PDB file of C-alpha atoms and ligand atoms in Angstrom:
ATOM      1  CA  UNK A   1      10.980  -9.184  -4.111  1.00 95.00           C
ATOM      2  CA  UNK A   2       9.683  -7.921  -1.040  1.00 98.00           C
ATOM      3  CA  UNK A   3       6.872  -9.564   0.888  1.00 98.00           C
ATOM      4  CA  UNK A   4       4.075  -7.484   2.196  1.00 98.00           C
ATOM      5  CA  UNK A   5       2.476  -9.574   5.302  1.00 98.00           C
ATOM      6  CA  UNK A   6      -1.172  -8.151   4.931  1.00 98.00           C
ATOM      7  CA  UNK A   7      -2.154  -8.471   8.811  1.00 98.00           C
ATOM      8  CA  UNK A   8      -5.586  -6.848   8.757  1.00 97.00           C
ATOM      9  CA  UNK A   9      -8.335  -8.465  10.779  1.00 97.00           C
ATOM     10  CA  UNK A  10      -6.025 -11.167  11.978  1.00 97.00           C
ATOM     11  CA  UNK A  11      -5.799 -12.232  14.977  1.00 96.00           C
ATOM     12  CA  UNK A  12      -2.849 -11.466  17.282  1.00 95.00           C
ATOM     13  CA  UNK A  13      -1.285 -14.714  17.818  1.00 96.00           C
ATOM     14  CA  UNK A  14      -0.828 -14.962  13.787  1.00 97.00           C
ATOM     15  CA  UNK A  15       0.830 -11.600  13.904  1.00 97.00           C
ATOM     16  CA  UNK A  16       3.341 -12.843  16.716  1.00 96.00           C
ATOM     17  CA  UNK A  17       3.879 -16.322  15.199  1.00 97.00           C
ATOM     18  CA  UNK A  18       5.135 -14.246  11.944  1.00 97.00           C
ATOM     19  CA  UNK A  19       7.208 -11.684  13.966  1.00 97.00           C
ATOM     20  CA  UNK A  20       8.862 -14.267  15.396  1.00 97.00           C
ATOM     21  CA  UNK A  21       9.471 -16.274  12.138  1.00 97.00           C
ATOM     22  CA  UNK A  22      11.168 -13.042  11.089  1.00 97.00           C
ATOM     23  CA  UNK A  23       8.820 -11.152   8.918  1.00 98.00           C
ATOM     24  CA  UNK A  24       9.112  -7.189   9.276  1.00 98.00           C
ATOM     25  CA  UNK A  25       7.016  -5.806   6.425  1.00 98.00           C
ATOM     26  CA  UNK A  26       3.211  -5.688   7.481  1.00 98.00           C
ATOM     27  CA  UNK A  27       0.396  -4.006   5.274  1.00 98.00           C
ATOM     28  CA  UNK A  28      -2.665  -2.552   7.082  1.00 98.00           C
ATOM     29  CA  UNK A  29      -5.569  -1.451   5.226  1.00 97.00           C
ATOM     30  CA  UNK A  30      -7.196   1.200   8.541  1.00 98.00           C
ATOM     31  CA  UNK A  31      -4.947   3.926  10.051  1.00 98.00           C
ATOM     32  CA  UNK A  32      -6.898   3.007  13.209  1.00 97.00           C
ATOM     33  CA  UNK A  33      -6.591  -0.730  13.309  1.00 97.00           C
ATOM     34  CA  UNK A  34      -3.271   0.039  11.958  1.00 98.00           C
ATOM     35  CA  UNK A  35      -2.281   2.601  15.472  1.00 97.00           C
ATOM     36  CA  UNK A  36      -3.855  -0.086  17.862  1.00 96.00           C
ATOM     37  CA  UNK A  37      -2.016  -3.192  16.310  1.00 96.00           C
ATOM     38  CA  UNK A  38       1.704  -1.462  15.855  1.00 97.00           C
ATOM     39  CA  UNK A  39       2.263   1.405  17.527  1.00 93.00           C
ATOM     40  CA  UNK A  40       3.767  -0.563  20.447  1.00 93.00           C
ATOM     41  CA  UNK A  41       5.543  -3.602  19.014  1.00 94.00           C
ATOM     42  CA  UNK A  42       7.220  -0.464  17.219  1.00 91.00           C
ATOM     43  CA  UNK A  43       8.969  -0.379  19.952  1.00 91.00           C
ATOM     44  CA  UNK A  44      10.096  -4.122  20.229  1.00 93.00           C
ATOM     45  CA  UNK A  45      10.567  -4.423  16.778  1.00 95.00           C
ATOM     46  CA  UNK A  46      12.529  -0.713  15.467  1.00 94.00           C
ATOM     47  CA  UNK A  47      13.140  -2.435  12.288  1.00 97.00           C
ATOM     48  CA  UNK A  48       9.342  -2.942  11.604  1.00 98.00           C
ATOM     49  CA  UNK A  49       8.514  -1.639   7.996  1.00 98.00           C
ATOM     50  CA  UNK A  50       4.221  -0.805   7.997  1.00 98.00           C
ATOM     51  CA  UNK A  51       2.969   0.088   4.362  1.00 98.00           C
ATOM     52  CA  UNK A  52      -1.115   1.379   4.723  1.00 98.00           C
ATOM     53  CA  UNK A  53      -2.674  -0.409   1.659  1.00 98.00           C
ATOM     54  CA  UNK A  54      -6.190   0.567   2.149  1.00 98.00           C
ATOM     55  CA  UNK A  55      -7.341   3.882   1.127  1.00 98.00           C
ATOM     56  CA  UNK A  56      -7.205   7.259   3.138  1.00 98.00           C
ATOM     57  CA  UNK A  57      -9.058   9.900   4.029  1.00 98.00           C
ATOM     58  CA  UNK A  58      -6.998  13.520   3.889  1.00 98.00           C
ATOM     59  CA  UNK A  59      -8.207  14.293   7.277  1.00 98.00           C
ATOM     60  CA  UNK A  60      -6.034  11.133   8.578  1.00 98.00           C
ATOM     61  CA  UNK A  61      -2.788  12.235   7.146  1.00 98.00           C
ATOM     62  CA  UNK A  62      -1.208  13.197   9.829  1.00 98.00           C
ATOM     63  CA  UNK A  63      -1.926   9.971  11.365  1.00 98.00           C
ATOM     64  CA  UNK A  64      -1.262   7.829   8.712  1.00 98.00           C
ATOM     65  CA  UNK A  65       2.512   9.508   7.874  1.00 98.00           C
ATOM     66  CA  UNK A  66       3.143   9.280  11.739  1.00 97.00           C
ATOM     67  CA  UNK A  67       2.608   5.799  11.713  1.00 97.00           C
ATOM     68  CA  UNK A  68       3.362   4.218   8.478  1.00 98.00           C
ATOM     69  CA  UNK A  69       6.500   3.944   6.575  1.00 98.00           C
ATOM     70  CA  UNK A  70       4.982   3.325   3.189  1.00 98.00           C
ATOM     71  CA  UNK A  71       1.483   4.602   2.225  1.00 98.00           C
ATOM     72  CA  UNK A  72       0.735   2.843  -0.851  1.00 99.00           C
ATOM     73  CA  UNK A  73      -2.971   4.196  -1.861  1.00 99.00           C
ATOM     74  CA  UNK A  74      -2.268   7.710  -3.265  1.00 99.00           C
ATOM     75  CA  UNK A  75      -4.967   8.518  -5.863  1.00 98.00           C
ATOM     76  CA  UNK A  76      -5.786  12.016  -6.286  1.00 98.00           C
ATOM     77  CA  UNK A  77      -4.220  15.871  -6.064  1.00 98.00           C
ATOM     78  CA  UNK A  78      -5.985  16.306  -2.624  1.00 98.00           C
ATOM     79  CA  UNK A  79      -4.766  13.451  -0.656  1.00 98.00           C
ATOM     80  CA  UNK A  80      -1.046  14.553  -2.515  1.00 98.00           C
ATOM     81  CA  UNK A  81      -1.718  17.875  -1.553  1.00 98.00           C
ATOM     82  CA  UNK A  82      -2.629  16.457   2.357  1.00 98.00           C
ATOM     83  CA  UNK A  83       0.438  14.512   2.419  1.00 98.00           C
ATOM     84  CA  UNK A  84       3.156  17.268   1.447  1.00 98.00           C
ATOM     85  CA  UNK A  85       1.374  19.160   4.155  1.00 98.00           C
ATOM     86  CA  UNK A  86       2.044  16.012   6.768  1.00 98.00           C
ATOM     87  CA  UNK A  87       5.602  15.551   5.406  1.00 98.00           C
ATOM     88  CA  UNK A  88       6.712  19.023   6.260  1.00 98.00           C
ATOM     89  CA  UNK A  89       5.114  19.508   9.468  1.00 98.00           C
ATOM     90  CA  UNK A  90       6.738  15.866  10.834  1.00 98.00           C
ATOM     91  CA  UNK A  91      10.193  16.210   8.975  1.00 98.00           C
ATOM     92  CA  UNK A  92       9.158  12.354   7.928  1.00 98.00           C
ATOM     93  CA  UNK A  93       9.032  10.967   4.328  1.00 98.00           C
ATOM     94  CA  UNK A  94       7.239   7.589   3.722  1.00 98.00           C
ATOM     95  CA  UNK A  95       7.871   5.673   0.876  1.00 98.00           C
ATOM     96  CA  UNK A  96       4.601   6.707  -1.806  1.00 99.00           C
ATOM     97  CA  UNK A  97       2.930   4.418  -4.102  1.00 99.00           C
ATOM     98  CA  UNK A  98       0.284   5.837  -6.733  1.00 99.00           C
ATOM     99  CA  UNK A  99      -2.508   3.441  -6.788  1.00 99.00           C
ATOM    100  CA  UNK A 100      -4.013   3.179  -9.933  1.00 99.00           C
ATOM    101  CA  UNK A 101      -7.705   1.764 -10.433  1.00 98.00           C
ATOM    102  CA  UNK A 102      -6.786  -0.526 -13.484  1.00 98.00           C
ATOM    103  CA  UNK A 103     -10.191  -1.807 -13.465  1.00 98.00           C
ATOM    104  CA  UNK A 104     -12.135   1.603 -13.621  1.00 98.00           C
ATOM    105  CA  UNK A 105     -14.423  -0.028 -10.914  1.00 98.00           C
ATOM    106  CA  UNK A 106     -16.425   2.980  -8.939  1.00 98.00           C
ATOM    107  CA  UNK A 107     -16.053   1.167  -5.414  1.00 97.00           C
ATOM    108  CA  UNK A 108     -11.988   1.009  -5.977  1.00 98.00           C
ATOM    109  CA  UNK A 109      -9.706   3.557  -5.020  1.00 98.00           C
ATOM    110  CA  UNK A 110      -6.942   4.653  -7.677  1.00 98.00           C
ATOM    111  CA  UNK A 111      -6.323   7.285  -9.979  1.00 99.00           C
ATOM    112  CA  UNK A 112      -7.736   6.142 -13.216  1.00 98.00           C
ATOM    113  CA  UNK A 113      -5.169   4.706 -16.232  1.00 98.00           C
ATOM    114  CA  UNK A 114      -5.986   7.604 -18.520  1.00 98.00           C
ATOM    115  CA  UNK A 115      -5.228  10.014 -15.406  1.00 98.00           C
ATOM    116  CA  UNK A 116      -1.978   8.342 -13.969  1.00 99.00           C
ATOM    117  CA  UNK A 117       0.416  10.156 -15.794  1.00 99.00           C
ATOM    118  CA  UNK A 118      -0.862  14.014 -14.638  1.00 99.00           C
ATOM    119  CA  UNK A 119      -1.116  12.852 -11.294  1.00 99.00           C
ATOM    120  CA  UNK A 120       2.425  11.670 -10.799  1.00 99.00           C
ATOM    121  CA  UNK A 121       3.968  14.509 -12.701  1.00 98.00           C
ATOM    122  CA  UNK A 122       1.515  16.673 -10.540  1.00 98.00           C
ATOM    123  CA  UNK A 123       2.697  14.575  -7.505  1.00 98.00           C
ATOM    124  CA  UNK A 124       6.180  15.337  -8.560  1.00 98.00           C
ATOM    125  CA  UNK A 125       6.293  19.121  -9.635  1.00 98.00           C
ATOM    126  CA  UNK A 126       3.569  20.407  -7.850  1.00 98.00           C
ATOM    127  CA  UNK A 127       3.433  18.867  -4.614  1.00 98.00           C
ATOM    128  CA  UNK A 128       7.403  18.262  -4.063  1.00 98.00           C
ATOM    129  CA  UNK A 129       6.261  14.771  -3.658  1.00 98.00           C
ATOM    130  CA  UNK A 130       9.000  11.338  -4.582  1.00 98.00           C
ATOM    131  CA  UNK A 131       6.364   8.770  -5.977  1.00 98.00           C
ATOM    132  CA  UNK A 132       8.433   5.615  -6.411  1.00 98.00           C
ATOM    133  CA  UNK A 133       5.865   3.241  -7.695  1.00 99.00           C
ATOM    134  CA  UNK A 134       2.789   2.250  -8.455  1.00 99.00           C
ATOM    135  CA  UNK A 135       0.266  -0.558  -6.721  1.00 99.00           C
ATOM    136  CA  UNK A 136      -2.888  -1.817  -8.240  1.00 99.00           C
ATOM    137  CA  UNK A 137      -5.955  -4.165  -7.164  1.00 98.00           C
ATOM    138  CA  UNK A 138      -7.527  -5.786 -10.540  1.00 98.00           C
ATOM    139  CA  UNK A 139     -11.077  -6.509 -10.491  1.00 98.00           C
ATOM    140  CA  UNK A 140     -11.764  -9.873  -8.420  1.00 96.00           C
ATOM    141  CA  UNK A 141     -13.543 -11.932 -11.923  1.00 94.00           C
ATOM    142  CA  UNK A 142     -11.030 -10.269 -14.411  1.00 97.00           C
ATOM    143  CA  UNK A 143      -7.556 -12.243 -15.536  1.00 97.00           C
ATOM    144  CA  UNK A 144      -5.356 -10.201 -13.163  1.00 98.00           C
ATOM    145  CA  UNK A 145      -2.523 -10.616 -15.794  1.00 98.00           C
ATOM    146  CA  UNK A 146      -3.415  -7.484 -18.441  1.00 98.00           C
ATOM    147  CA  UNK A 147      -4.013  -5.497 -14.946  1.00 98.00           C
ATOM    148  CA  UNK A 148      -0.701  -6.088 -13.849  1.00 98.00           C
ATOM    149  CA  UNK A 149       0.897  -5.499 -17.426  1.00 98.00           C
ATOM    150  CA  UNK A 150      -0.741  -2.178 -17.816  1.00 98.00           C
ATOM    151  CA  UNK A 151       0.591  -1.282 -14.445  1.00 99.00           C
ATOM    152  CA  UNK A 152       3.714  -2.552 -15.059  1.00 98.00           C
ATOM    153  CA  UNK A 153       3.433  -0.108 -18.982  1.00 98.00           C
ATOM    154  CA  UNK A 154       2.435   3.396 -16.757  1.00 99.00           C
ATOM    155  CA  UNK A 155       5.403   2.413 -14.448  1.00 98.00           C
ATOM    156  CA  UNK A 156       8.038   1.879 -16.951  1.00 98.00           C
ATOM    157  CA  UNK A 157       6.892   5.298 -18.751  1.00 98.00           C
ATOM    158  CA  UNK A 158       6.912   7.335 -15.624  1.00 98.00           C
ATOM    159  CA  UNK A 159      10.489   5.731 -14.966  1.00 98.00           C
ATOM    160  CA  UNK A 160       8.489   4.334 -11.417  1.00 98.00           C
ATOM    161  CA  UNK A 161      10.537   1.383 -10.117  1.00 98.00           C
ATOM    162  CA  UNK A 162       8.613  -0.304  -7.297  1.00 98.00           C
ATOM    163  CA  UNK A 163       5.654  -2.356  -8.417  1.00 99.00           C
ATOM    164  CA  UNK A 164       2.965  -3.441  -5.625  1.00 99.00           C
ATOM    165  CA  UNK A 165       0.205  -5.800  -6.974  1.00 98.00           C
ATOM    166  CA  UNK A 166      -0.257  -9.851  -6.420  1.00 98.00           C
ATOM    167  CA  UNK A 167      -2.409 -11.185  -3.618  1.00 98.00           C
ATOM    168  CA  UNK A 168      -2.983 -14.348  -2.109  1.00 98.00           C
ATOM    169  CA  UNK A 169      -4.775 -15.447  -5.242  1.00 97.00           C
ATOM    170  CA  UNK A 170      -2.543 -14.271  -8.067  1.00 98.00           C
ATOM    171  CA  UNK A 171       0.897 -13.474  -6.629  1.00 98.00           C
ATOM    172  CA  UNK A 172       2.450 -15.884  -8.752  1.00 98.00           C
ATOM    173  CA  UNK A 173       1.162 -13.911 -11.481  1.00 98.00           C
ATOM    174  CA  UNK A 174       1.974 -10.781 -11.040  1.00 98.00           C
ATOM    175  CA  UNK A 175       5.158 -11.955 -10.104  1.00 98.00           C
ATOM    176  CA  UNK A 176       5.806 -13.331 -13.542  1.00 98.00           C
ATOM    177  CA  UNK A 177       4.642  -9.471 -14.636  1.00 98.00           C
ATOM    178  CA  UNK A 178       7.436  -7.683 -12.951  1.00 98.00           C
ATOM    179  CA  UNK A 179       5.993  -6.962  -9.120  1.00 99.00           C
ATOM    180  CA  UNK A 180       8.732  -5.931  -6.602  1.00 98.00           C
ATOM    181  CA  UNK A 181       5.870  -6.120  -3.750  1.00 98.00           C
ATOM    182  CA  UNK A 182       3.299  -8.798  -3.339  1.00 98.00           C
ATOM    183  CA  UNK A 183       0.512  -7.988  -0.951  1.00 98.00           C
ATOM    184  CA  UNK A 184      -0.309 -11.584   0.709  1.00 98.00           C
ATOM    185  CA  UNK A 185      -2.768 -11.805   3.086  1.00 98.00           C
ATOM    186  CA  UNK A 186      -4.999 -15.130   4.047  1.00 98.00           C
ATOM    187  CA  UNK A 187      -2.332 -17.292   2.057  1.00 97.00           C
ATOM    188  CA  UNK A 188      -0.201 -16.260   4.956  1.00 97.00           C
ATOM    189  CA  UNK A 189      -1.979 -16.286   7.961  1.00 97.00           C
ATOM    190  CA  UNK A 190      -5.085 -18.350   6.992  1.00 96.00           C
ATOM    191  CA  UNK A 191      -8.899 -16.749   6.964  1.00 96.00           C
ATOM    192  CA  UNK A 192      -9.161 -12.869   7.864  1.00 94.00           C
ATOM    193  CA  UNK A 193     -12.158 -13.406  11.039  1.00 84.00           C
TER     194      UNK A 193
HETATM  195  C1  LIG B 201      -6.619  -7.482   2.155  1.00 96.24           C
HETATM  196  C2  LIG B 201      -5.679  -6.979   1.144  1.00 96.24           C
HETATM  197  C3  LIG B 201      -4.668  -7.795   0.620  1.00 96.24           C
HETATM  198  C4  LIG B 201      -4.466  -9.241   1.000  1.00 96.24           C
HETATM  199  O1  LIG B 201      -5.506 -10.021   0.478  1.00 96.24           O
HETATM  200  P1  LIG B 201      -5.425 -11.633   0.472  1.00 96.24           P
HETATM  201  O2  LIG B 201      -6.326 -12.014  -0.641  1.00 96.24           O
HETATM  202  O3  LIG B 201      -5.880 -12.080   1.801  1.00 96.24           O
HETATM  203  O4  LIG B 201      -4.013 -12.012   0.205  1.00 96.24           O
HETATM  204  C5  LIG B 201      -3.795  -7.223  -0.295  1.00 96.24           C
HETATM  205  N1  LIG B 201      -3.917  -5.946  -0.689  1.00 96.24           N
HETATM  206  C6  LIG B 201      -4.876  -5.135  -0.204  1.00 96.24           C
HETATM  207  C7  LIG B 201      -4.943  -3.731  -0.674  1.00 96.24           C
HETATM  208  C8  LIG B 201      -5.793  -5.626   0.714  1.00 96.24           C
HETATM  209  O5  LIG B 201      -6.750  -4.793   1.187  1.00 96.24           O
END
């Protein structure tokens, strides 16, 4: 079970007190806030893992795979297409998560359910790309629980072994549902400001 300290909009003296309690694998949800928070404790801290949980634009790509380790918010052929680009070009290979938009909400990123399965074979014979799991966000006034077992259902079928889902509110749950990643944020450091 890996913990995903989810450090966006919090303030820096959180971010140290964790560092120094020994914590190495920080979520970011902006490739910008992202650069300006880690690119130099990179340097103090080599064995820093950073996983971008918020969505992304193609035309930051080549930002995002420079920076992060772990981008967890693929959802569609052109962002795929974006990243094999990025991968090449930098000799680098983040980790990949498909998200998947469990709840069919418009706002949410994520491949829909009904659409997961093209876009990781896609992911996998068209772009070149290793997918190795699959992150979800259920909707915030929905039982998180049949969110996190369909996830875990589209993982098992596509042979995908890293799960990514549980927040501050519902870790425990999806925990109990097979995650290998929970996302905690303000259970962690307190309030986002
Ligand atoms: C902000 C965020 C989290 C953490 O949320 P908390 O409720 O504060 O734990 C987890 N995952 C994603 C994708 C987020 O954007």
């Amino acid at each position: 079970m890996t913990l995903v300290a989810v450090s966006k909009r919090q303030p820096q003296d959180r971010v140290e007190a964790l560092l120094t309690a020994g914590q190495r694998v920080f979520g970011e949800n902006r490739v910008q806030e992202a650069q300006a928070r880690w690119a130099e404790r990179r340097r103090q801290h080599p064995d820093l893992q950073l996983r971008l949980v918020g969505p992304l634009q193609s035309n930051k790509a080549a930002d995002a795979v420079a920076l992060f380790d772990a981008i967890d918010t693929l959802d569609r052929p052109k962002l795929a297409q974006a990243l094999a680009d990025e991968f090449q070009r930098q000799c680098k290979h983040p980790q990949l998560l498909v998200q998947v938009n469990t709840g069919e909400e418009p706002q949410k990123g994520g491949v829909i359910p009904g659409e997961a399965d093209a876009l990781i074979k896609a992911c996998r014979e068209t772009y070149g790309l290793s997918v190795s799991g699959l992150m979800c966000i259920p909707p915030a006034n929905e039982q998180p629980a049949l969110h996190f077992a369909l996830l875990a259902k589209i993982a098992a079928r596509n042979g995908l072994a890293q799960l990514s889902m549980g927040m501050s509110a519902d870790f425990e749950t999806a925990i109990r549902f097979g995650a290998t990643m929970v996302r905690v944020g303000s259970a962690l450091f307190g309030a986002r400001r």
